[in-house]
XYZ file of C-alpha atoms in Angstrom:
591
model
C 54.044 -24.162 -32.565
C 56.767 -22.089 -31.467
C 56.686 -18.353 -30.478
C 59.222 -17.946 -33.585
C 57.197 -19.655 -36.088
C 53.558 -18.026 -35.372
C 55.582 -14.299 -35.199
C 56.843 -14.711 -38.300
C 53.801 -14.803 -40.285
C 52.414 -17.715 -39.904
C 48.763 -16.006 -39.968
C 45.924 -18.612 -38.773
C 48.192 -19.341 -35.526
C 48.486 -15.899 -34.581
C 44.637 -15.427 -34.874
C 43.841 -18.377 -33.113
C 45.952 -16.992 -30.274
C 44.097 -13.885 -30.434
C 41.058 -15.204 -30.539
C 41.618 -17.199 -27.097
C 42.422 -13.926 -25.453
C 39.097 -12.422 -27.172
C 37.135 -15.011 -25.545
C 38.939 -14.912 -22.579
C 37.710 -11.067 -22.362
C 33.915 -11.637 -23.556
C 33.745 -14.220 -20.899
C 34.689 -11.912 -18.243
C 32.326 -8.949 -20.113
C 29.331 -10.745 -19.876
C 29.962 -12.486 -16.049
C 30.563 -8.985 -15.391
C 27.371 -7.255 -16.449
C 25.539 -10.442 -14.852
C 27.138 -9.882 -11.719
C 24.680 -7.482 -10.303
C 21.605 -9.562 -10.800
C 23.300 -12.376 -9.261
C 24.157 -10.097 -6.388
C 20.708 -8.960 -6.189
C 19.894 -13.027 -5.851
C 22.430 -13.622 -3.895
C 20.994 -11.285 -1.483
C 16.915 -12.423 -2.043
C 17.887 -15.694 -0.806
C 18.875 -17.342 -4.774
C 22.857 -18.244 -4.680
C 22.897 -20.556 -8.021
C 22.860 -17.418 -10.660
C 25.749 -15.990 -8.121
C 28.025 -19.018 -8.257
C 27.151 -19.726 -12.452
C 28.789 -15.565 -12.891
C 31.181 -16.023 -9.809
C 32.484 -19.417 -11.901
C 32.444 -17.904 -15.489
C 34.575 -14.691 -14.216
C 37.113 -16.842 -12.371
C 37.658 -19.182 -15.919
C 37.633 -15.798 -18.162
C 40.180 -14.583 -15.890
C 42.311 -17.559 -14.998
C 42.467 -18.543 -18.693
C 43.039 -14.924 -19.775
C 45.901 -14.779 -17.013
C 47.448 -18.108 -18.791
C 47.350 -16.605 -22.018
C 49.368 -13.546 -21.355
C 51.725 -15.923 -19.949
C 52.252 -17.037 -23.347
C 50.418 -20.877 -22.191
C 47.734 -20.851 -25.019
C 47.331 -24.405 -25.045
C 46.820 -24.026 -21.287
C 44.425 -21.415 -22.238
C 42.406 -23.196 -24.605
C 42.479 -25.842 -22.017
C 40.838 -23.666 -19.468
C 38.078 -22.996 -21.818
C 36.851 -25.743 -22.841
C 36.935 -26.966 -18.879
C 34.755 -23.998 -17.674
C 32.542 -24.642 -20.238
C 31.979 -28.589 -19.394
C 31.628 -26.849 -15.725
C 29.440 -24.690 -16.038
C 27.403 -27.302 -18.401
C 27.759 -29.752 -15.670
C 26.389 -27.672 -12.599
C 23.439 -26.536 -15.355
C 22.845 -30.294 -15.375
C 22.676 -30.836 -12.107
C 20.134 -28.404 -11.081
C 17.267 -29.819 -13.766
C 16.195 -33.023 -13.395
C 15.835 -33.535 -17.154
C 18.333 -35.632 -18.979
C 17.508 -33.032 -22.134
C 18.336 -29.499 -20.601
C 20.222 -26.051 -21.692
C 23.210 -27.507 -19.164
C 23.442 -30.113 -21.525
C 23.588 -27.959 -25.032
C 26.283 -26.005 -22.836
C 28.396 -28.887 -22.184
C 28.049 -30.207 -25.901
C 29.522 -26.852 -27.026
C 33.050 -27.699 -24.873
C 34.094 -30.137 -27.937
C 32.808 -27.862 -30.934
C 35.036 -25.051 -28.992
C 37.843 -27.771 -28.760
C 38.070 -28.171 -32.447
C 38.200 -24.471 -32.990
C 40.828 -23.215 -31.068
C 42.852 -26.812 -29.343
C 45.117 -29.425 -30.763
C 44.391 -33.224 -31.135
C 44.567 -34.457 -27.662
C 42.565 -31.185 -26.589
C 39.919 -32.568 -28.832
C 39.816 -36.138 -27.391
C 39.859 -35.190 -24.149
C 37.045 -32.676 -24.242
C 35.120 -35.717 -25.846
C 35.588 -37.931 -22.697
C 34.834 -35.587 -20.249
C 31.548 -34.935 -22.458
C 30.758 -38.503 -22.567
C 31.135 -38.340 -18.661
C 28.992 -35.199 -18.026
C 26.421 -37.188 -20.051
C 26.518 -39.897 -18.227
C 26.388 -38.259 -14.840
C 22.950 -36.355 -15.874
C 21.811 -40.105 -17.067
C 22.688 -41.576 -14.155
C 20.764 -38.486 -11.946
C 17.826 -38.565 -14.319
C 17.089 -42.636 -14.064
C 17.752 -43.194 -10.206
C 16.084 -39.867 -9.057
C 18.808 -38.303 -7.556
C 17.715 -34.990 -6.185
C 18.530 -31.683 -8.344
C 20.602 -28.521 -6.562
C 17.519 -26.816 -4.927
C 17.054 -23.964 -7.573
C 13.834 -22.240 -8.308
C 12.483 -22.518 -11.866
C 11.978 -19.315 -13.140
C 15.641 -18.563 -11.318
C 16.800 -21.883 -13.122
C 15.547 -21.076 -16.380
C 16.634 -17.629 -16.748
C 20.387 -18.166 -15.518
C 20.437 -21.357 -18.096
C 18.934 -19.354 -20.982
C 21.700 -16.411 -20.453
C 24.593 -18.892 -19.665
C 23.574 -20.701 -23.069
C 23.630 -17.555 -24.819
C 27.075 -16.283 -23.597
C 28.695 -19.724 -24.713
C 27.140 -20.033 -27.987
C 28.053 -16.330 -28.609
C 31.886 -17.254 -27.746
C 31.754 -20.205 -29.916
C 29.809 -18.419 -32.874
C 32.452 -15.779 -32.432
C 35.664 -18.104 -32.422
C 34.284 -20.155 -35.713
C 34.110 -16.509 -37.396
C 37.473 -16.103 -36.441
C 38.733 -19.099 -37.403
C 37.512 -19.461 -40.593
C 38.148 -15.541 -41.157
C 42.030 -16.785 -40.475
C 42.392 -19.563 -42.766
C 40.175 -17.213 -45.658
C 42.961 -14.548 -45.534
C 45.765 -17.302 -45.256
C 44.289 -18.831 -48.329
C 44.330 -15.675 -49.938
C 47.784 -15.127 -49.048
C 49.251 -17.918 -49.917
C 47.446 -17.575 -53.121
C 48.695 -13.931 -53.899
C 52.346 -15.302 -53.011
C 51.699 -18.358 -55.885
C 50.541 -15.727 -58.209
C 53.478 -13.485 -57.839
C 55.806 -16.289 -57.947
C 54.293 -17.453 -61.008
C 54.518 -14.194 -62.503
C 57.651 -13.116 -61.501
C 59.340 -16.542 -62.063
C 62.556 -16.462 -64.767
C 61.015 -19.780 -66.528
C 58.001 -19.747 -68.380
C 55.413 -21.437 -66.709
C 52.115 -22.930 -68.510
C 49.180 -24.774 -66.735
C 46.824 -27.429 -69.071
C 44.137 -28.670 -68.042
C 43.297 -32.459 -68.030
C 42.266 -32.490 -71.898
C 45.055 -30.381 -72.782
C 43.841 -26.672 -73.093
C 46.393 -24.362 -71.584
C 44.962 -22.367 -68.488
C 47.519 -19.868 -67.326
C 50.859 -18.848 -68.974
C 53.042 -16.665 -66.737
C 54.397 -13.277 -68.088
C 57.990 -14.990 -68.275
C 56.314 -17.299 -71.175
C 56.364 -13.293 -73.597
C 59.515 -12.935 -73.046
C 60.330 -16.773 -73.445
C 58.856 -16.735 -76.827
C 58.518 -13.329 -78.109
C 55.030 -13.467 -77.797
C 51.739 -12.771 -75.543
C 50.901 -15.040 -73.441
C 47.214 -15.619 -75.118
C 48.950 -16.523 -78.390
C 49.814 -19.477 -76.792
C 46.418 -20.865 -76.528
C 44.809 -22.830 -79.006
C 47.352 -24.428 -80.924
C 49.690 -21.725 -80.777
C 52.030 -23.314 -78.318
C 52.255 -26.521 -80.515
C 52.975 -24.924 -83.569
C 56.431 -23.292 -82.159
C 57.711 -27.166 -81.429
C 59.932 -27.992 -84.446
C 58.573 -30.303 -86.074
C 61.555 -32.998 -85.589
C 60.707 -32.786 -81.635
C 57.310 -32.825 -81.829
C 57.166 -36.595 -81.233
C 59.190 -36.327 -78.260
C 56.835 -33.571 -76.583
C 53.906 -35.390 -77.393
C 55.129 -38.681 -76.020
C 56.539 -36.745 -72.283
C 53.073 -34.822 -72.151
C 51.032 -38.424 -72.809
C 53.401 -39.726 -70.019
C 51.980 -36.725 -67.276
C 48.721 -36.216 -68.605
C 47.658 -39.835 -68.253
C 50.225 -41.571 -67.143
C 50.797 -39.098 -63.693
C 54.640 -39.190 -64.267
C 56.912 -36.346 -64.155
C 59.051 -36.118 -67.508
C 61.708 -33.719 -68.697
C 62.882 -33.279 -72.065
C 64.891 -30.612 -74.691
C 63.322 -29.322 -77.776
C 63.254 -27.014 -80.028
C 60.984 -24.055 -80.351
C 60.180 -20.776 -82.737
C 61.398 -17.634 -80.970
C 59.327 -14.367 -82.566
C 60.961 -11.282 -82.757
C 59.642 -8.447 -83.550
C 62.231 -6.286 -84.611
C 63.621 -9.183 -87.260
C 63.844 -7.823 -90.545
C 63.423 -11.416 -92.355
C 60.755 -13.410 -91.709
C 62.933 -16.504 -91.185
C 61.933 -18.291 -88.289
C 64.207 -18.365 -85.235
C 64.746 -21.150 -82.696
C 65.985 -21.958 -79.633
C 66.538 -24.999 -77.273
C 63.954 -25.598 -74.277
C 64.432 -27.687 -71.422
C 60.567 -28.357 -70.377
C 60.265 -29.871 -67.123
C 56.232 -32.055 -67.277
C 54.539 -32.788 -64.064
C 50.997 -33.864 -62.854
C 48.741 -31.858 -60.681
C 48.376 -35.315 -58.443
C 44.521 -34.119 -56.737
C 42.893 -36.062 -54.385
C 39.643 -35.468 -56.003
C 40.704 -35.863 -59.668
C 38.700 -39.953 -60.304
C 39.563 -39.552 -63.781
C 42.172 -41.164 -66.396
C 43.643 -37.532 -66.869
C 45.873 -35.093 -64.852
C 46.189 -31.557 -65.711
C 49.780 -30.757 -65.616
C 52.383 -27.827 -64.992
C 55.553 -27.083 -67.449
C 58.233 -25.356 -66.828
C 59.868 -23.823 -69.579
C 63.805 -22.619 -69.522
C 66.066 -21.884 -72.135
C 69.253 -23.887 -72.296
C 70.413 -22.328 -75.659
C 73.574 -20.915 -74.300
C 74.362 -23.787 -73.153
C 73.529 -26.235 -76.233
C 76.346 -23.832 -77.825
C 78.802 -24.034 -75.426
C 78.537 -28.018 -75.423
C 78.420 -27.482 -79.406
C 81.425 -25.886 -78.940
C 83.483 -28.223 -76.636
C 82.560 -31.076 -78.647
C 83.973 -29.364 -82.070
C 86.710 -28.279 -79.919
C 87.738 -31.985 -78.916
C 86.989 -32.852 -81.682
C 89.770 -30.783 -83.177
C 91.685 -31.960 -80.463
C 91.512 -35.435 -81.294
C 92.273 -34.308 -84.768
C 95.317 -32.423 -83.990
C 96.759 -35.251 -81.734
C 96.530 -38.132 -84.136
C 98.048 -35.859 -86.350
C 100.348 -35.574 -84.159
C 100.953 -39.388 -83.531
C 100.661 -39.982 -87.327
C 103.873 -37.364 -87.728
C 105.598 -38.958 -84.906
C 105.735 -42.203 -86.023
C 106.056 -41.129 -89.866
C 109.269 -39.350 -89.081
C 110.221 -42.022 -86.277
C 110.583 -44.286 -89.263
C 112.398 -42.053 -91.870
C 114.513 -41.131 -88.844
C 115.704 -44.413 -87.598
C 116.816 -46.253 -90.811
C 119.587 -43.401 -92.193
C 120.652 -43.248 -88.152
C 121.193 -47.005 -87.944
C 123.093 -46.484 -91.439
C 125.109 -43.637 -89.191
C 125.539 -45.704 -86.270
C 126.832 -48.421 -87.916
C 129.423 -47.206 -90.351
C 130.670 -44.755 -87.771
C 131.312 -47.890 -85.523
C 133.252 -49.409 -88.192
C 135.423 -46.640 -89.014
C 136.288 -46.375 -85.212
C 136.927 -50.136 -84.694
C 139.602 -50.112 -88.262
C 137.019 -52.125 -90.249
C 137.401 -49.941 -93.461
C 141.468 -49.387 -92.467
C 143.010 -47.007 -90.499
C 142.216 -44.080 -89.594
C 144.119 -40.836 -88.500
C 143.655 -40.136 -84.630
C 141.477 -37.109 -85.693
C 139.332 -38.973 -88.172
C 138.813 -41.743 -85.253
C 137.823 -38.798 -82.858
C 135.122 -37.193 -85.725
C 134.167 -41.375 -86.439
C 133.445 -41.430 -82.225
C 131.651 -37.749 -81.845
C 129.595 -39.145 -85.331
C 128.964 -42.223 -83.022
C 127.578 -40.762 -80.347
C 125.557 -38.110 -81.721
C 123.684 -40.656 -83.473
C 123.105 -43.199 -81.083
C 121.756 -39.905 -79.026
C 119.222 -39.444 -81.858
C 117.982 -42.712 -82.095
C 117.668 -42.428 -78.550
C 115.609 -39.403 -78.548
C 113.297 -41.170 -81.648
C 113.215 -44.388 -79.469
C 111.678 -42.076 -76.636
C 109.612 -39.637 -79.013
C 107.933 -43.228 -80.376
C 107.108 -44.605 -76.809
C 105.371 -41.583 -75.620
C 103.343 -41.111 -78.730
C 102.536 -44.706 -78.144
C 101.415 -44.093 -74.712
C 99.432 -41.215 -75.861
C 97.761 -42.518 -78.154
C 96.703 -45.606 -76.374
C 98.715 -48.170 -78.673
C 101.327 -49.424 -76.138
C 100.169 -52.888 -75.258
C 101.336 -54.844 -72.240
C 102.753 -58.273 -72.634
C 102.526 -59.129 -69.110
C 103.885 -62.657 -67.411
C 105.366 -63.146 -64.353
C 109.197 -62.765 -63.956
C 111.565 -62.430 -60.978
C 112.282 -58.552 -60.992
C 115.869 -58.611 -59.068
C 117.117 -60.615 -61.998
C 116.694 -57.155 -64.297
C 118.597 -54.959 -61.857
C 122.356 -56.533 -63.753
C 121.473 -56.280 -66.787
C 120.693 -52.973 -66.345
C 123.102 -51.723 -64.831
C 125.230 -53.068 -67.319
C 123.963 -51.300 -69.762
C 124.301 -47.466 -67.973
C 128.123 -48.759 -66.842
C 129.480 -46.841 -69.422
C 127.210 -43.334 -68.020
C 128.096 -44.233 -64.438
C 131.783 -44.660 -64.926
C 132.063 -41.315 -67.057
C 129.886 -39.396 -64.343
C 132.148 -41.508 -61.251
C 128.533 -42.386 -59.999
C 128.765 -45.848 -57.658
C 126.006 -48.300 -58.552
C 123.920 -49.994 -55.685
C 121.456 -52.304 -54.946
C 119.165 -53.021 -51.977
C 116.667 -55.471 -52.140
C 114.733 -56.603 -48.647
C 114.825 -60.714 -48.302
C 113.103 -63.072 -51.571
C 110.578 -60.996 -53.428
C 107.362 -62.542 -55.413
C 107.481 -63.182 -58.605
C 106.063 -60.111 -60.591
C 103.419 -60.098 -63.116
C 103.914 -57.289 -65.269
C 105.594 -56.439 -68.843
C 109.161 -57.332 -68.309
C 110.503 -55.138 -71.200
C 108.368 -52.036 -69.774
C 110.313 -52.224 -66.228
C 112.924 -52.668 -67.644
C 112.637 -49.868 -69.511
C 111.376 -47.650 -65.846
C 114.774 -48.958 -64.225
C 116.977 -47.623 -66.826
C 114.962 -44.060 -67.406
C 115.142 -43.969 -63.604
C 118.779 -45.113 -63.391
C 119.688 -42.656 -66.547
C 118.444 -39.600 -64.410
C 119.753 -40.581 -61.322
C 123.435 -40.366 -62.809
C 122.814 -37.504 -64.949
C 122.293 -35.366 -61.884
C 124.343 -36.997 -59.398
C 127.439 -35.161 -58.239
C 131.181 -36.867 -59.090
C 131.788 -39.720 -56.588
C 128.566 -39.986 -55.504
C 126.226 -42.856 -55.454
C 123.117 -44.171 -57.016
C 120.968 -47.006 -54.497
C 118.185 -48.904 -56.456
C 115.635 -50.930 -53.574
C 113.517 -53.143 -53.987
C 111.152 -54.608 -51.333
C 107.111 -55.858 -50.915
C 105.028 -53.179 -49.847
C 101.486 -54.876 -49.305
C 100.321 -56.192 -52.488
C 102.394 -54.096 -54.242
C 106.315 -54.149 -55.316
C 108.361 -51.021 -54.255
C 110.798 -50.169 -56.527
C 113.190 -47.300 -55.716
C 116.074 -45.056 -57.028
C 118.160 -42.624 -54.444
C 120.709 -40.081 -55.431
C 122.368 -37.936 -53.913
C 122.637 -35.145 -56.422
C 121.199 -31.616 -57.257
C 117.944 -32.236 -56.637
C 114.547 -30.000 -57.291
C 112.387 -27.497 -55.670
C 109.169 -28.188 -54.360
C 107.353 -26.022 -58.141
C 109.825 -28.644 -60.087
C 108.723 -31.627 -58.343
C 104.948 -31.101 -58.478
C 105.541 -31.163 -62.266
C 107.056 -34.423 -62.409
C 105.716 -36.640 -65.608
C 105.013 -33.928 -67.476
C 106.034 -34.159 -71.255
C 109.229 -32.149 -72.150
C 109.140 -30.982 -68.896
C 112.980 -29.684 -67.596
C 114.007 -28.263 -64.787
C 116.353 -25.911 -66.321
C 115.133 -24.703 -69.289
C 116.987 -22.979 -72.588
C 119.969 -23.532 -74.778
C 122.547 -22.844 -72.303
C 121.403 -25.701 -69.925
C 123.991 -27.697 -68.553
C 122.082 -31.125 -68.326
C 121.351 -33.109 -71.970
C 117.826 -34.445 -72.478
C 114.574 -34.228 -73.969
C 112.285 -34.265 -70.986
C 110.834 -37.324 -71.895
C 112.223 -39.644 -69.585
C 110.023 -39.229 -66.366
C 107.044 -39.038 -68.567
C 107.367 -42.143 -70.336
C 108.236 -43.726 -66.896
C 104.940 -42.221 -65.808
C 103.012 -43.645 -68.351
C 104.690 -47.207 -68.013
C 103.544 -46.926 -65.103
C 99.831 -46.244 -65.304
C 99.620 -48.738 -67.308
C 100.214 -51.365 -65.073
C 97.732 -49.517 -62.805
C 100.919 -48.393 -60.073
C 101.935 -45.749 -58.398
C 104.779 -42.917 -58.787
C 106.231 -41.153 -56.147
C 109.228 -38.584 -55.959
C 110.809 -36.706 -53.142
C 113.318 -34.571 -53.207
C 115.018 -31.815 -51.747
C 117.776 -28.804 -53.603
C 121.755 -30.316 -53.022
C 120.078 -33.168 -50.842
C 119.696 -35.616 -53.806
C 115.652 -37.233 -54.942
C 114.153 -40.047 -54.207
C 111.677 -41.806 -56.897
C 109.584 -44.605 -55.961
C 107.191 -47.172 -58.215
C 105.087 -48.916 -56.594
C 103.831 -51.481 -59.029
C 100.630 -54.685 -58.919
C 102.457 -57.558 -57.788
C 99.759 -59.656 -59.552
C 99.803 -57.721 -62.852
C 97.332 -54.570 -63.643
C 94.270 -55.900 -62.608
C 94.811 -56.667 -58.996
C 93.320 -60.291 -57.918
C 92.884 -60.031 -54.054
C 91.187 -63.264 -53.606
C 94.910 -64.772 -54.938
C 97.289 -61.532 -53.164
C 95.241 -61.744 -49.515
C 96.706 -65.434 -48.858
C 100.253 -64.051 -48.941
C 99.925 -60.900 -47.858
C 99.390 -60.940 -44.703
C 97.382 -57.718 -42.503
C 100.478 -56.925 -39.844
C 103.413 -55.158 -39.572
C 106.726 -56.015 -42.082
C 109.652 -57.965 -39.515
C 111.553 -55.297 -37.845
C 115.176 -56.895 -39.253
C 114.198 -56.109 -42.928
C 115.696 -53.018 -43.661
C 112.970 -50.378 -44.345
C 113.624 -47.148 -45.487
C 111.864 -44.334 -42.889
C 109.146 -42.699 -46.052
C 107.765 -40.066 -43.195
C 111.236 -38.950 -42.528
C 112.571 -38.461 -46.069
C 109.183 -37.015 -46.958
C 109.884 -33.978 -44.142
C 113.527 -33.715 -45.737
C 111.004 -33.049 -48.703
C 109.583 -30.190 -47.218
């Protein structure tokens, strides 16, 4: 164990450390006050009680030295060795096999389990077992003993036997002294957790009977915390969760598994003026007290108690809230479509008389009727227009815009459309363009829906472009995906403008005296087109430099099939002759 960890109250390591350097000192006490008598037999012609104090001084002080080097296991070490030593040499000098050097040696291991770790303990056991069988092997072949005389013998054994057992009585008082006030401690700490805890916490016992409720539990439930014996804990379950409780407290009690479950429970309150009951909602968290000793069916278990009621309401609330939500946008949807409908039938009616007045159907007109019959014209084909667009997004919305989706050849759509924004181009002297890299894969996708992305694109792309300038749609394989592009060069957008690309009615310049037309519905509706068929849209752009907005659309249709795409799709580089746009460079322009 590190220095660290033992300083920092770790308590029955920092008394077994101490109680090294305690023996360390009684072993040098007692060799002390022996010292003189062994001098004294020393000098009257005895040496073996000099060398027995002259060997338990140097191990007190070589293993006290060790310790205040901060080696304890050295130290323990050291110990248990002079022990075995001075056992041995005990041994030596009595014939017996049974002898007090023997009980001396024996204590080395008890000592080893005190105070030394796991191989401390093994090893003290081998060198017993050899000690052992050293006085065996002196007792059965008749070695000779260290000359000592008996009464010498038997007094130096008798004190030497005393000094160790004292040392080991000593560190087992210790010891166990440790681990009593670590239990205790640890103890005190559970209680105060307990007590001080925010949940409630309740203890049962194996038959159910509750054996400790924390103070938190009052507070929980308005109560004190002996109320809740008996039955007075099940009584506050409503009665609609009492299955539920019963079932999750089965489930630890015999079952040993931990359950957790929300229910409701009675709430007292004191200072209520009505008696009507109060509750709140109770997460209760069920776990077994898994005990080695416990041989029977039953656990006792340990609930926590917490209450979730502000947050029951708050996902009360957000439910009613999208609920309302919902509410308001088929509402929505259903007014849409309503007035889509009234809408387009007296606007065809417009459309289609005010084309016949201006092509002399009815007769002839003055040149200022013709010019109201044209302005008639195109105000209402710029409603239906706007109804087409309001339809398709509530569509979109809502969920209700279904994909007819078969493979087509998408450069053949490119004409047609820009047939049909000739008219826009011309008036805005926009040049059309296209671009498309080498034969492209057929494309599985709704052919009415890209259709309807080209010309939104396209529609925007000459609305904002400057007179003369030019419009570029591209079109190219990018992996297993088909890259479709439109470049202008017009006014383009800030960085603020272009993060909120796709949103509904979104417009870059907003109010009545802006000078481009629109709803803010095109981008959107391309958006949604879009995720639809599971693609990608991408826009760059950068102010007077012109934008760049990029689809990037399933070659095989929404749900991608890469066991069909991987065989023509190869994992390399495009051919360096096909003319590829630089992405990194116009995305810097970008920024």
């Amino acid at each position: 164990m590190s220095l660290a960890v033992a300083g920092s109250g770790h308590r029955p390591e920092m008394l077994r450390r101490k109680t090294l350097a305690n023996n360390s000192r009684l072993l040098i006490l007692f060799s002390a006050l022996a010292m003189p008598l062994a001098v004294y037999g020393l000098v009257t012609g005895s040496a073996f009680p000099f060398a027995v104090a002259a060997l338990g001084l140097a191990g007190g002080m070589i293993t006290l030295s060790l310790h205040q080097r901060r080696l304890f296991e050295e130290a323990a070490a050291g110990q248990v060795c002079t022990m075995l030593i001075l056992g041995c040499l005990l041994t030596l000098a009595d014939g017996q096999l049974g002898d007090a050097g023997l009980a001396i040696a024996v204590m080395a291991p008890v000592l080893a389990s005190l105070v030394g770790r796991k191989r401390l303990r093994q090893q003290s056991w081998a060198l017993l077992a050899g000690v052992i069988a050293l006085a065996g092997t002196a007792a059965a072949f008749g070695i000779p003993a260290i000359p000592v005389a008996p009464g010498t013998l038997m007094a130096t054994a008798m004190a030497t036997f005393v000094i160790i057992a004292g040392i080991v009585v000593h560190t087992s008082n210790r010891i166990n002294a440790a681990y009593e006030v670590y239990d205790k401690a640890q103890i005190t700490a559970y209680r105060h957790l307990i007590e001080h805890v925010q949940d409630g916490v309740v203890r049962f016992s194996s038959d159910g009977e509750i054996l400790l409720a924390s103070r938190s539990s009052e507070q929980l439930f308005g109560c004190r915390r002996y109320e809740l014996s008996g039955g007075g804990l099940g009584e506050r379950l409503h009665v609609l969760d009492r299955p539920a409780y019963l079932t999750a407290f089965a489930d630890a009690n015999q079952g040993g598994k931990s359950r957790i479950i929300e229910v409701r429970m009675r709430q007292d309150d004191p200072r209520a003026m009505t008696s009507v009951p109060r509750f709140i909602w109770v997460e209760i968290s069920l776990s077994p007290v898994q005990d080695a000793d416990n041989t029977g069916l039953r656990y006792e278990v340990v609930a926590l108690f917490r209450d979730i009621t502000g947050r029951k309401d708050n996902e009360i609330a957000m439910a009613e809230a999208r609920r309302i939500a919902e509410e308001a946008s088929d509402a929505k949807s259903r007014f849409l479509a309503t007035i889509g409908h009234e809408l387009r039938t007296p606007l065809n009616a417009v459309v289609g008389f005010s084309e016949m007045m201006t092509s002399g159907i009815g007769g002839e007109l003055s040149t200022t009727h013709r010019e109201y019959a044209g302005l008639i014209h195109q105000s209402g084909k710029h409603l239906l227009e706007v109804v087409r667009m309001l339809l398709d997004m509530s569509k979109i919305e809502a969920g209700k815009f279904e994909l007819q989706t078969e493979p087509f050849m998408v450069e053949d759509m490119v004409e047609p459309c820009f047939s049909m924004v000739e008219a826009m181009a011309s008036k805005q002297q926009v040049t059309l363009v296209t671009d498309i890299a080498g034969p492209l894969p057929l494309l599985v996708a709704d052919e009415r829906a890209c259709r309807q992305i080209l010309l939104n694109l396209l529609s925007n792309a000459i609305k904002f472009s400057h007179p003369g300038g030019r419009v570029t749609v591209s079109l190219k394989r990018q992996g297993q995906s088909l890259n479709l592009s439109v470049t202008d060069h017009g006014v383009g957008m800030a960085p603020a403008a272009l993060s909120r690309i796709g949103e509904p009615f979104f417009q870059v310049q907003d109010g009545l005296a802006r000078r481009y037309e629109g709803t803010g519905l095109g981008l959107s509706i391309v958006k949604g087109l879009v995720d639809l068929h599971q693609g990608t849209l991408r826009a760059m752009s950068e102010i007077g430099a012109g934008t760049v907005v990029t689809v990037l659309l399933p070659i095989n249709g929404p749900a991608i099939k890469t066991e069909e795409t991987a065989s023509v799709t190869p994992l390399r580089k495009e051919p360096a002759a096909a003319p590829v746009h630089s992405w990194q460079d116009e995305k810097r322009k970008a920024q």
